Coordinates of C-alpha atoms in Angstrom, one line a residue:
Chain A
M17 CA 74.0 51.6 163.3
E18 CA 72.9 48.7 165.4
V19 CA 75.1 46.5 167.2
E20 CA 73.7 43.6 169.4
I21 CA 75.8 42.2 172.2
F22 CA 74.7 38.9 173.1
T23 CA 75.7 37.8 176.7
V24 CA 74.7 34.0 176.1
K25 CA 76.9 32.0 174.1
P26 CA 75.2 30.9 170.8
S27 CA 75.1 27.3 169.5
G28 CA 78.2 26.5 167.5
R29 CA 76.4 25.5 164.3
L30 CA 76.8 28.4 161.7
I31 CA 75.4 28.6 158.3
P32 CA 77.7 29.8 155.5
L33 CA 76.3 32.6 153.3
F34 CA 77.5 33.2 149.7
G35 CA 77.8 37.1 149.3
E36 CA 79.7 37.1 145.9
R37 CA 78.1 37.5 142.5
I38 CA 79.4 35.2 139.7
H39 CA 80.4 37.1 136.6
A40 CA 79.4 35.8 133.1
G41 CA 80.3 37.1 129.6
F42 CA 83.4 37.8 127.6
E43 CA 86.7 39.1 129.0
S44 CA 87.8 42.4 127.3
P45 CA 90.2 41.5 124.3
A46 CA 92.5 44.2 125.4
T47 CA 93.5 42.5 128.7
D48 CA 96.3 40.6 127.1
Y49 CA 97.8 43.9 125.9
E50 CA 97.7 45.8 129.1
E51 CA 100.8 47.9 130.0
E52 CA 101.9 50.0 132.9
R53 CA 100.8 53.7 132.6
I54 CA 103.5 56.3 132.3
D55 CA 105.0 57.1 135.8
L56 CA 107.0 60.2 136.0
N57 CA 108.8 58.8 139.1
D58 CA 110.7 56.5 136.8
Y59 CA 111.8 59.6 134.8
V60 CA 112.8 61.8 137.6
S61 CA 114.5 59.2 139.8
S62 CA 116.5 56.3 138.8
Y63 CA 117.2 55.3 142.4
P64 CA 114.1 55.8 144.6
E65 CA 116.0 55.0 147.7
A66 CA 118.4 57.8 147.3
T67 CA 115.8 60.4 146.0
F68 CA 114.4 63.2 148.1
Y69 CA 112.4 66.3 147.5
A70 CA 113.1 69.9 148.5
R71 CA 111.7 73.4 148.2
V72 CA 113.6 76.5 146.9
I73 CA 113.6 79.6 148.9
G74 CA 115.3 82.6 147.0
D75 CA 116.4 83.7 143.6
C76 CA 120.1 83.0 143.4
M77 CA 119.6 80.2 140.7
V78 CA 117.3 82.0 138.3
G79 CA 119.9 81.8 135.6
S80 CA 119.3 77.9 135.7
G81 CA 115.6 78.5 135.5
I82 CA 115.0 77.8 139.2
F83 CA 112.7 80.2 141.0
D84 CA 111.4 80.8 144.6
G85 CA 109.2 78.1 145.6
D86 CA 110.2 75.4 142.9
L87 CA 110.3 72.0 143.6
L88 CA 113.5 70.1 143.6
V89 CA 114.4 66.4 143.0
V90 CA 117.5 65.6 144.8
N91 CA 119.5 62.4 144.2
R92 CA 122.1 61.5 146.7
S93 CA 123.6 58.7 144.9
L94 CA 125.2 60.9 142.2
T95 CA 128.6 62.2 142.3
P96 CA 128.7 65.9 141.6
S97 CA 130.6 67.1 138.5
N98 CA 131.3 70.3 137.0
G99 CA 128.1 72.2 136.2
D100 CA 125.7 70.3 138.3
V101 CA 123.0 71.9 140.3
V102 CA 123.6 70.6 144.0
V103 CA 122.2 70.9 147.4
G104 CA 125.2 71.7 149.8
V105 CA 125.3 72.0 153.4
L106 CA 127.1 75.1 154.8
D107 CA 127.0 76.1 158.6
G108 CA 124.2 73.6 159.2
D109 CA 122.0 75.1 156.4
F110 CA 120.9 73.5 153.2
I111 CA 122.0 75.8 150.2
L112 CA 121.4 75.6 146.6
R113 CA 124.1 76.3 144.0
V114 CA 126.3 75.1 141.1
Y115 CA 129.1 72.8 141.8
L116 CA 132.2 74.1 139.9
K117 CA 135.8 72.9 139.9
S118 CA 138.5 75.1 138.6
G119 CA 142.0 73.6 138.8
R120 CA 142.3 72.5 142.4
D121 CA 139.6 75.0 143.7
E122 CA 136.0 73.9 144.4
Y123 CA 133.2 76.4 144.4
L124 CA 129.6 76.6 145.0
M125 CA 128.4 79.1 142.4
P126 CA 125.1 81.2 142.2
D127 CA 123.6 81.5 138.9
N128 CA 122.7 85.1 139.4
P129 CA 125.1 88.0 139.2
K130 CA 123.7 89.5 142.2
Y131 CA 125.3 86.7 144.5
K132 CA 128.9 85.9 145.3
P133 CA 130.8 82.5 144.7
I134 CA 131.6 80.4 147.8
K135 CA 135.0 79.0 147.6
R136 CA 136.1 75.9 149.7
T137 CA 138.8 77.1 152.2
E138 CA 140.1 76.1 155.4
C139 CA 137.4 78.1 157.2
T140 CA 134.6 77.8 154.7
Q141 CA 133.9 73.9 154.6
F142 CA 130.8 72.6 152.9
Q143 CA 129.5 69.4 152.0
I144 CA 127.4 68.2 149.0
W145 CA 124.2 66.6 150.3
G146 CA 122.9 65.7 146.8
V147 CA 122.8 66.4 143.2
V148 CA 119.5 68.0 141.6
P149 CA 118.8 66.1 138.4
H150 CA 115.5 67.7 137.7
T151 CA 113.4 70.8 139.1
I152 CA 109.6 71.0 138.9
L153 CA 108.3 74.5 138.1
N154 CA 104.7 75.4 138.8
Q155 CA 103.6 77.2 135.6
L156 CA 100.2 78.1 137.1
N157 CA 102.0 80.1 139.8
R158 CA 103.9 82.1 137.3
K159 CA 101.0 82.9 134.9
H160 CA 100.6 86.6 136.2
V161 CA 104.2 87.4 135.6
R162 CA 104.1 86.0 132.2
A163 CA 101.0 87.7 131.1
D164 CA 102.2 91.0 132.2
R165 CA 105.6 90.5 130.5
L166 CA 103.7 89.3 127.2
Q167 CA 101.4 92.3 127.4
Q168 CA 104.3 94.6 126.4
F169 CA 104.6 92.9 123.0
L170 CA 101.0 93.9 122.1
R171 CA 101.5 97.6 122.7
Chain B
M10 CA 127.8 33.3 156.1
Y11 CA 125.2 35.7 157.7
A12 CA 125.4 39.4 157.9
L13 CA 123.7 41.5 160.5
I14 CA 123.4 45.2 159.4
D15 CA 122.4 47.5 162.2
C16 CA 121.8 51.3 162.0
N17 CA 123.9 53.6 164.4
N18 CA 121.7 55.5 166.9
F19 CA 119.1 55.2 164.0
Y20 CA 116.5 57.7 165.1
V21 CA 119.2 60.2 165.9
S22 CA 120.7 59.6 162.5
C23 CA 117.4 60.2 160.6
E24 CA 117.0 63.4 162.5
R25 CA 120.5 64.7 161.5
V26 CA 120.1 63.7 157.7
F27 CA 117.3 66.5 157.4
Q28 CA 118.7 68.9 160.1
P29 CA 122.5 69.1 159.4
H30 CA 122.8 71.7 162.2
L31 CA 122.3 68.8 164.8
Q32 CA 125.5 67.1 163.4
D33 CA 128.2 66.7 166.2
K34 CA 125.9 67.9 168.9
A35 CA 124.7 66.0 171.8
G36 CA 121.0 65.1 171.3
V37 CA 118.4 62.6 172.1
V38 CA 115.0 61.3 170.5
L39 CA 112.1 60.9 173.2
S40 CA 109.5 58.1 173.7
N41 CA 105.8 58.6 172.9
N42 CA 104.4 61.4 174.8
D43 CA 107.9 62.8 175.2
G44 CA 108.5 60.7 178.3
C45 CA 112.2 59.7 178.2
A46 CA 115.1 59.3 175.9
I47 CA 114.9 56.2 173.7
A48 CA 117.8 57.0 171.3
R49 CA 120.9 59.0 172.1
S50 CA 123.7 60.5 169.9
Q51 CA 127.3 59.4 170.6
E52 CA 127.8 62.8 172.2
A53 CA 124.9 62.4 174.5
K54 CA 126.0 58.9 175.4
D55 CA 129.4 60.5 176.4
L56 CA 127.5 62.9 178.5
G57 CA 126.3 59.9 180.6
I58 CA 122.8 60.4 179.5
K59 CA 121.1 56.9 179.9
M60 CA 118.5 55.0 177.8
G61 CA 115.2 55.8 179.4
H62 CA 116.5 59.0 181.1
P63 CA 113.3 61.0 181.9
Y64 CA 112.9 64.2 179.9
F65 CA 111.8 66.4 183.0
Q66 CA 115.1 65.7 184.4
L67 CA 117.2 66.0 181.2
K68 CA 115.9 69.5 180.5
D69 CA 117.2 70.9 183.9
T70 CA 120.5 68.9 184.0
H71 CA 121.3 69.1 180.3
P72 CA 119.5 72.2 178.8
H73 CA 122.0 72.3 175.8
V74 CA 121.1 68.9 174.5
W75 CA 118.7 69.0 171.6
V76 CA 115.6 66.9 171.9
R77 CA 113.1 65.5 169.3
S78 CA 109.8 63.7 169.8
S79 CA 109.9 60.5 167.9
N80 CA 108.9 60.9 164.3
Y81 CA 107.9 57.3 163.3
A82 CA 106.6 58.3 159.8
L83 CA 110.3 59.4 159.0
Y84 CA 112.0 56.6 160.6
Q85 CA 109.9 53.9 158.9
D86 CA 110.5 55.4 155.5
M87 CA 114.1 55.8 156.0
M88 CA 114.3 52.1 157.0
Y89 CA 112.6 51.1 153.9
R90 CA 115.3 53.0 152.0
V91 CA 118.1 51.2 153.8
T92 CA 116.6 47.9 153.6
S93 CA 115.8 48.1 150.0
I94 CA 119.5 49.0 149.1
I95 CA 120.6 46.0 151.2
R96 CA 118.3 43.9 149.0
N97 CA 120.1 45.0 146.0
Y98 CA 123.2 43.3 147.4
F99 CA 121.8 40.4 149.4
P100 CA 118.2 39.5 148.5
D101 CA 117.9 36.9 151.2
Q102 CA 116.9 39.4 154.0
E103 CA 115.1 39.2 157.3
I104 CA 114.0 42.6 158.8
Y105 CA 114.6 41.9 162.4
S106 CA 113.7 45.3 163.9
I107 CA 113.2 48.9 162.8
D108 CA 117.0 49.4 162.9
E109 CA 118.5 46.0 162.0
C110 CA 118.3 43.2 159.5
F111 CA 120.0 39.8 159.0
C112 CA 121.1 38.6 155.4
D113 CA 121.9 35.1 154.4
L114 CA 124.9 35.1 152.2
R115 CA 125.0 31.4 151.7
G116 CA 123.7 31.5 148.1
F117 CA 126.7 33.6 147.2
T118 CA 130.4 32.8 146.5
V119 CA 131.7 35.7 148.3
I120 CA 135.3 35.9 147.6
D121 CA 136.0 39.0 149.9
P122 CA 133.1 39.7 152.3
L123 CA 135.0 42.3 154.0
S124 CA 135.3 44.6 150.9
L125 CA 131.7 43.7 149.9
A126 CA 130.2 44.7 153.2
A127 CA 132.5 47.9 153.0
E128 CA 131.0 48.7 149.8
L129 CA 127.3 48.1 151.0
R130 CA 127.9 50.3 153.9
S131 CA 129.3 53.3 151.9
E132 CA 126.4 52.9 149.4
I133 CA 123.9 53.2 152.4
L134 CA 125.7 56.1 153.9
N135 CA 125.9 57.9 150.6
C136 CA 122.3 57.3 149.5
T137 CA 120.4 57.9 152.6
G138 CA 122.9 59.6 155.0
I139 CA 122.4 56.9 157.6
P140 CA 125.6 55.3 159.0
V141 CA 125.5 51.5 159.6
C142 CA 127.6 48.6 161.2
I143 CA 127.8 45.4 159.6
G144 CA 129.1 42.0 161.2
V145 CA 129.5 38.9 159.2
A146 CA 129.9 35.5 160.6
R147 CA 129.1 31.7 160.2
T148 CA 125.8 32.1 162.1
K149 CA 123.2 34.7 163.1
T150 CA 124.4 34.6 166.8
L151 CA 128.0 35.2 165.8
A152 CA 127.1 37.9 163.3
K153 CA 125.6 39.7 166.3
I154 CA 128.8 39.4 168.0
A155 CA 130.8 40.4 165.0
N156 CA 128.4 43.5 164.5
R157 CA 129.1 44.5 168.2
I158 CA 132.9 44.4 167.5
A159 CA 132.5 46.5 164.5
K160 CA 130.6 49.1 166.6
K161 CA 132.9 49.0 169.6
K162 CA 136.2 48.6 168.0
Y163 CA 136.0 49.5 164.2
K164 CA 133.6 52.2 164.4
D165 CA 135.2 54.3 161.4
V166 CA 135.3 51.3 159.2
G167 CA 131.9 50.2 160.5
V168 CA 132.5 46.5 159.3
F169 CA 133.8 43.4 160.9
V170 CA 134.0 39.8 159.5
L171 CA 134.8 36.7 161.6
Q172 CA 136.7 34.8 158.9
S173 CA 138.6 32.0 160.8
Q174 CA 138.0 30.0 163.8
E175 CA 140.8 31.7 165.6
Q176 CA 139.1 35.0 165.1
E177 CA 135.7 33.5 166.4
A178 CA 137.5 32.2 169.6
K179 CA 139.1 35.5 170.2
A180 CA 135.7 37.4 169.7
L181 CA 134.0 34.9 172.0
E182 CA 136.4 35.5 174.9
A183 CA 136.0 39.3 174.5
T184 CA 132.1 38.9 174.6
E185 CA 130.5 39.4 178.1
I186 CA 128.0 36.6 178.7
G187 CA 125.1 39.1 179.2
D188 CA 125.8 40.6 175.7
V189 CA 125.3 37.3 173.9
W190 CA 122.1 37.5 171.6
G191 CA 119.2 35.5 173.5
I192 CA 120.8 35.1 176.9
G193 CA 118.6 36.8 179.3
G194 CA 119.2 38.6 182.6
R195 CA 118.4 35.6 184.8
H196 CA 120.6 33.0 182.8
A197 CA 123.5 35.5 182.6
A198 CA 123.5 36.0 186.3
R199 CA 123.4 32.2 187.0
L200 CA 126.2 31.6 184.5
R201 CA 128.2 34.3 186.0
A202 CA 127.9 32.9 189.5
M203 CA 129.3 29.6 188.1
G204 CA 132.4 31.6 186.5
I205 CA 131.0 31.5 183.1
D206 CA 131.5 35.2 182.5
N207 CA 132.1 35.3 178.7
A208 CA 130.6 33.7 175.5
G209 CA 134.0 31.6 175.0
K210 CA 133.5 29.8 178.2
F211 CA 129.8 29.2 177.6
A212 CA 130.5 27.7 174.3
R213 CA 132.9 25.1 175.9
L214 CA 130.3 24.0 178.4
P215 CA 129.1 20.3 177.7
P216 CA 125.9 20.4 175.5
D217 CA 124.1 18.1 177.9
W218 CA 124.3 20.4 180.7
V219 CA 123.2 23.4 178.5
L220 CA 120.2 21.3 177.3
K221 CA 119.4 20.4 180.9
N222 CA 119.6 23.7 182.5
M223 CA 118.9 26.0 179.7
T224 CA 116.4 24.0 177.6
I225 CA 116.5 23.6 173.8
V226 CA 116.6 27.4 173.3
G227 CA 119.9 27.5 175.2
L228 CA 121.3 24.7 173.3
R229 CA 120.4 26.3 170.1
M230 CA 122.5 29.3 171.3
W231 CA 125.5 27.1 172.2
R232 CA 125.4 25.5 168.8
E233 CA 125.4 28.7 167.1
L234 CA 128.1 30.1 168.9
N235 CA 130.1 26.9 168.0
G236 CA 129.5 27.8 164.4
E237 CA 126.5 25.5 163.6
S238 CA 123.8 27.6 162.1
C239 CA 120.4 26.6 163.6
I240 CA 118.3 29.8 163.9
P241 CA 116.6 30.0 160.4
M242 CA 115.9 33.3 158.6
E243 CA 112.4 34.5 159.1
Y244 CA 111.5 36.1 155.7
V245 CA 107.8 36.9 156.3
R246 CA 106.6 38.5 159.5
K247 CA 104.4 35.9 161.3
A248 CA 100.8 36.9 160.8
K249 CA 99.8 38.9 163.7
K250 CA 97.8 37.1 166.3
G251 CA 96.4 40.3 167.7
I252 CA 96.3 44.0 166.7
G253 CA 96.6 46.3 169.6
T254 CA 96.5 50.0 169.9
S255 CA 97.1 52.0 173.0
R256 CA 98.6 55.2 173.9
S257 CA 99.3 56.9 177.2
F258 CA 97.7 60.4 177.6
G259 CA 99.5 63.7 177.6
K260 CA 98.0 64.2 181.1
P261 CA 95.8 61.9 183.2
E262 CA 92.1 61.9 182.3
S263 CA 89.2 60.8 184.5
R264 CA 86.2 61.7 182.4
L265 CA 84.6 58.6 180.7
A266 CA 83.4 60.7 177.7
V267 CA 87.0 61.6 176.8
L268 CA 88.2 58.0 177.4
L269 CA 85.7 56.8 175.0
E270 CA 86.6 59.3 172.4
A271 CA 90.4 58.0 172.8
L272 CA 89.3 54.5 172.6
A273 CA 87.2 55.2 169.4
T274 CA 90.2 56.5 167.8
Y275 CA 92.4 53.4 168.6
V276 CA 89.6 51.3 167.5
S277 CA 89.5 53.0 164.1
L278 CA 93.3 52.6 163.8
A279 CA 93.2 48.8 164.7
S280 CA 90.2 48.1 162.4
A281 CA 92.0 49.9 159.4
K282 CA 95.0 47.7 160.0
L283 CA 92.7 44.6 160.0
R284 CA 91.1 45.6 156.8
S285 CA 94.4 46.5 155.2
Q286 CA 95.5 42.9 155.6
N287 CA 92.2 41.5 154.6
S288 CA 91.2 40.1 158.0
V289 CA 88.5 40.2 160.5
C290 CA 88.5 39.7 164.3
G291 CA 86.5 37.5 166.6
R292 CA 87.5 39.0 169.9
V293 CA 87.8 42.3 171.4
Y294 CA 89.6 43.3 174.6
V295 CA 89.5 46.6 176.0
Y296 CA 91.5 47.9 179.1
A297 CA 92.2 51.2 181.0
R298 CA 94.6 51.8 183.7
T299 CA 96.2 54.5 185.8
S300 CA 99.8 55.4 186.1
D301 CA 102.0 53.1 188.0
F302 CA 103.8 56.1 189.6
V303 CA 100.8 57.1 191.9
G304 CA 99.8 56.1 195.4
E305 CA 98.5 52.7 196.1
A306 CA 95.0 54.0 196.5
E307 CA 94.9 55.9 193.3
R308 CA 96.0 52.9 191.3
F309 CA 93.6 51.0 189.2
A310 CA 93.4 48.8 186.2
C311 CA 90.4 47.3 184.5
G312 CA 89.3 45.6 181.3
F313 CA 87.7 42.4 179.9
E314 CA 87.3 40.5 176.6
V315 CA 84.2 39.7 174.4
R316 CA 83.7 37.1 171.8
L317 CA 81.9 38.4 168.8
I318 CA 79.0 36.3 167.2
T319 CA 80.2 37.3 163.8
P320 CA 83.8 38.2 163.2
T321 CA 84.1 41.8 161.8
A322 CA 86.5 44.5 160.7
N323 CA 83.8 47.0 160.7
T324 CA 85.0 50.2 162.5
G325 CA 81.4 51.1 163.5
E326 CA 80.5 47.7 165.1
L327 CA 83.9 47.5 166.8
I328 CA 83.7 50.8 168.4
K329 CA 80.2 50.0 169.7
V330 CA 81.5 46.8 171.3
A331 CA 84.7 48.4 172.6
G332 CA 82.6 51.3 174.1
W333 CA 80.3 48.9 175.7
I334 CA 83.2 47.1 177.4
L335 CA 84.7 50.4 178.6
K336 CA 81.4 51.6 180.1
K337 CA 81.0 48.3 182.0
T338 CA 84.4 48.1 183.3
F339 CA 85.0 51.9 184.1
R340 CA 85.2 53.1 187.6
D341 CA 84.6 56.7 188.3
G342 CA 87.2 58.6 190.6
Y343 CA 90.4 57.4 189.0
R344 CA 92.9 59.4 186.8
Y345 CA 93.5 57.2 183.9
Q346 CA 96.9 57.3 182.2
K347 CA 96.3 54.7 179.4
V348 CA 93.4 53.1 177.4
G349 CA 93.8 50.5 174.9
V350 CA 92.2 47.9 172.5
L351 CA 93.3 44.4 171.4
L352 CA 91.7 42.7 168.5
S353 CA 92.3 39.0 168.6
D354 CA 91.1 35.7 166.9
I355 CA 92.1 37.2 163.6
R356 CA 91.4 35.3 160.4
P357 CA 90.9 36.1 156.8
D358 CA 87.7 37.9 155.7
T359 CA 86.8 35.2 153.3
E360 CA 86.4 32.8 156.1
V361 CA 83.5 34.5 157.9
Q362 CA 80.5 32.6 158.6
Q363 CA 77.2 34.3 159.6
S364 CA 75.5 33.6 162.7
L365 CA 71.9 32.3 162.9
F366 CA 71.3 35.1 165.4
D367 CA 72.7 37.8 163.2
R368 CA 69.9 39.9 161.8
S369 CA 72.0 42.6 160.2
V370 CA 73.7 40.7 157.1
K371 CA 72.5 43.2 154.6
R372 CA 73.6 46.2 156.5
R373 CA 77.1 44.5 157.4
V374 CA 77.7 44.1 153.5
R375 CA 76.8 47.7 152.9
M376 CA 78.9 49.0 155.8
A377 CA 82.0 47.0 154.7
S378 CA 82.0 48.8 151.4
A379 CA 81.6 52.1 153.1
F380 CA 84.5 51.3 155.3
R381 CA 86.6 50.2 152.3
A382 CA 85.8 53.7 150.6
M383 CA 87.0 55.4 153.8
D384 CA 90.3 53.5 153.7
S385 CA 91.0 54.5 150.2
I386 CA 90.1 58.1 150.9
N387 CA 92.4 58.2 153.8
A388 CA 95.2 56.4 151.9
R389 CA 94.9 59.0 149.2
N390 CA 94.3 62.1 151.1
G391 CA 96.3 61.3 154.4
R392 CA 95.2 59.7 157.5
D393 CA 92.1 61.0 159.4
T394 CA 90.8 62.8 156.3
V395 CA 87.5 60.7 156.9
R396 CA 86.9 59.4 160.4
V397 CA 84.0 58.3 162.5
A398 CA 82.4 60.8 164.7
A399 CA 82.8 58.9 167.8
S400 CA 86.5 59.6 167.9
G401 CA 85.5 63.3 168.5
N402 CA 87.4 66.3 167.1
E403 CA 89.1 67.9 170.0
G404 CA 91.7 65.4 170.8
K405 CA 92.1 66.5 174.3
W406 CA 93.9 63.1 175.1
T407 CA 96.2 63.3 172.1
M408 CA 100.0 62.3 172.4
K409 CA 102.2 65.0 173.6
Q410 CA 104.8 65.6 170.7
D411 CA 106.1 69.0 171.3
F412 CA 109.4 68.5 169.6
R413 CA 108.6 66.5 166.5
S414 CA 110.3 67.2 163.3
K415 CA 108.8 67.4 160.0
R416 CA 107.8 64.4 158.0
Y417 CA 110.3 65.2 155.2
T418 CA 109.8 62.2 153.1
T419 CA 106.1 61.4 153.2
K420 CA 104.4 64.7 153.2
L421 CA 105.1 67.1 150.3
S422 CA 104.1 70.1 152.6
E423 CA 106.9 69.1 155.0
I424 CA 110.0 68.6 152.5
I425 CA 113.1 70.3 153.5
T426 CA 113.7 73.9 152.2
V427 CA 117.0 74.9 150.4
K428 CA 118.3 78.5 150.6
A429 CA 119.0 79.9 147.1
I430 CA 120.0 83.2 148.8

């Protein structure tokens, strides 16, 4: 690219230049009926200011269809109620469990029999960081597992 | 009534939302280049760590204090969330800085400002994890004072309202003159010497004296303290008169080629900013300087400004011009700490007139669409996906950010991980 640097001050008179073309012809008849395209953001989060995303590590929630590597939508504005999937904080770590209240006791439950429930006690204090209203599963990542499983039915 | 909403230790709070293990532990966020502490947790303040405390000292004297480099992408997004929640309550909002905003409540019939403010505070804390303090009073300056009281005396509640004149008078007596919004160090020292050591005494001074000795600005503060609102809300940021980009280097640099690369990167950033607001600039100022903390003989600063014949926002042209200035002004043998560019004489890109001497009109139109394409690619695929070759690709001069946390809210590859184990 060429750039010229002038050291002398040019005369002040400048000539305007019209660079825009003028459009002629009919406007599309559909412009009056234009609508917003579907946006999944509206579906997954009713409260964008309180919505965050997180990634799952581990398999303690497979019963709820949440697998290792899945994407979570986390809404901090929701108050957890019985059966909600929640992101909790225990000993400074984020954990994924089901919120369960039984009588006066509060639990963070795994949805996989391999793991043990966590009960809120004097020495086990957890906080609820947010509620998970939706999860996003990458079906492409799971196609080999699925193909292997379905192969069995053909034999 | 006006409200001032202010985030507590904002940068530290942002870090803690996504790193819960930092909760309740002393920690600081460092300035660009990891130079010194610019935000401190309450625990760090209690340890006597000061604002501006240099990191190289801190790591020896307080090895257990956690540190983070500043993560502005995260802080900016968290502030968007906070201000957007506030707007749901009070639509008349002035964003005053990255961690505070004023709201004008005069359009409302607020029956109970205290409980409304308390509700807003808990909504912000709940939705974003950021603790705030809210001060409410008749004027912006009084709201600042109310906010300070909320922060100092009612930290757990986080809200304070100056509802009656008696309350105002008491609050003014308890506010040190140097802590009044808008009273600078020089005026504060002078007033203190006269025995005017708190805001209450200042508010009882005769207005003529204030006008004579502290100009109309001082009088405006005096009126505000006396309950007459005269600092209007600024809803729209004033159009920037200049766009500047400069950084300090991680370590001093004496090679011209490296300085030119850094400069090209800053010009790219600044010109993209110009294009994003559909403006062009008519003047380019470039400067370079050594650190202030070296011996007299090693200290050096240089730079000058040129006027462009045709205003532009074209990265290529601006890099050429900026590079030309740097080459002219650069002196060998110094260890430069900082280089920067300031684009000024900013005007809308629709008001550009071509110069008679300008022989590259066609090319300019073509380049403009090329840079528009570059901006949209970078907006979609992340900053620096496409950039001009002049900015190099080694980044020897890049900022030191050894302790930056992830960009949890703006990059899908950097979101928090949650253990399901």
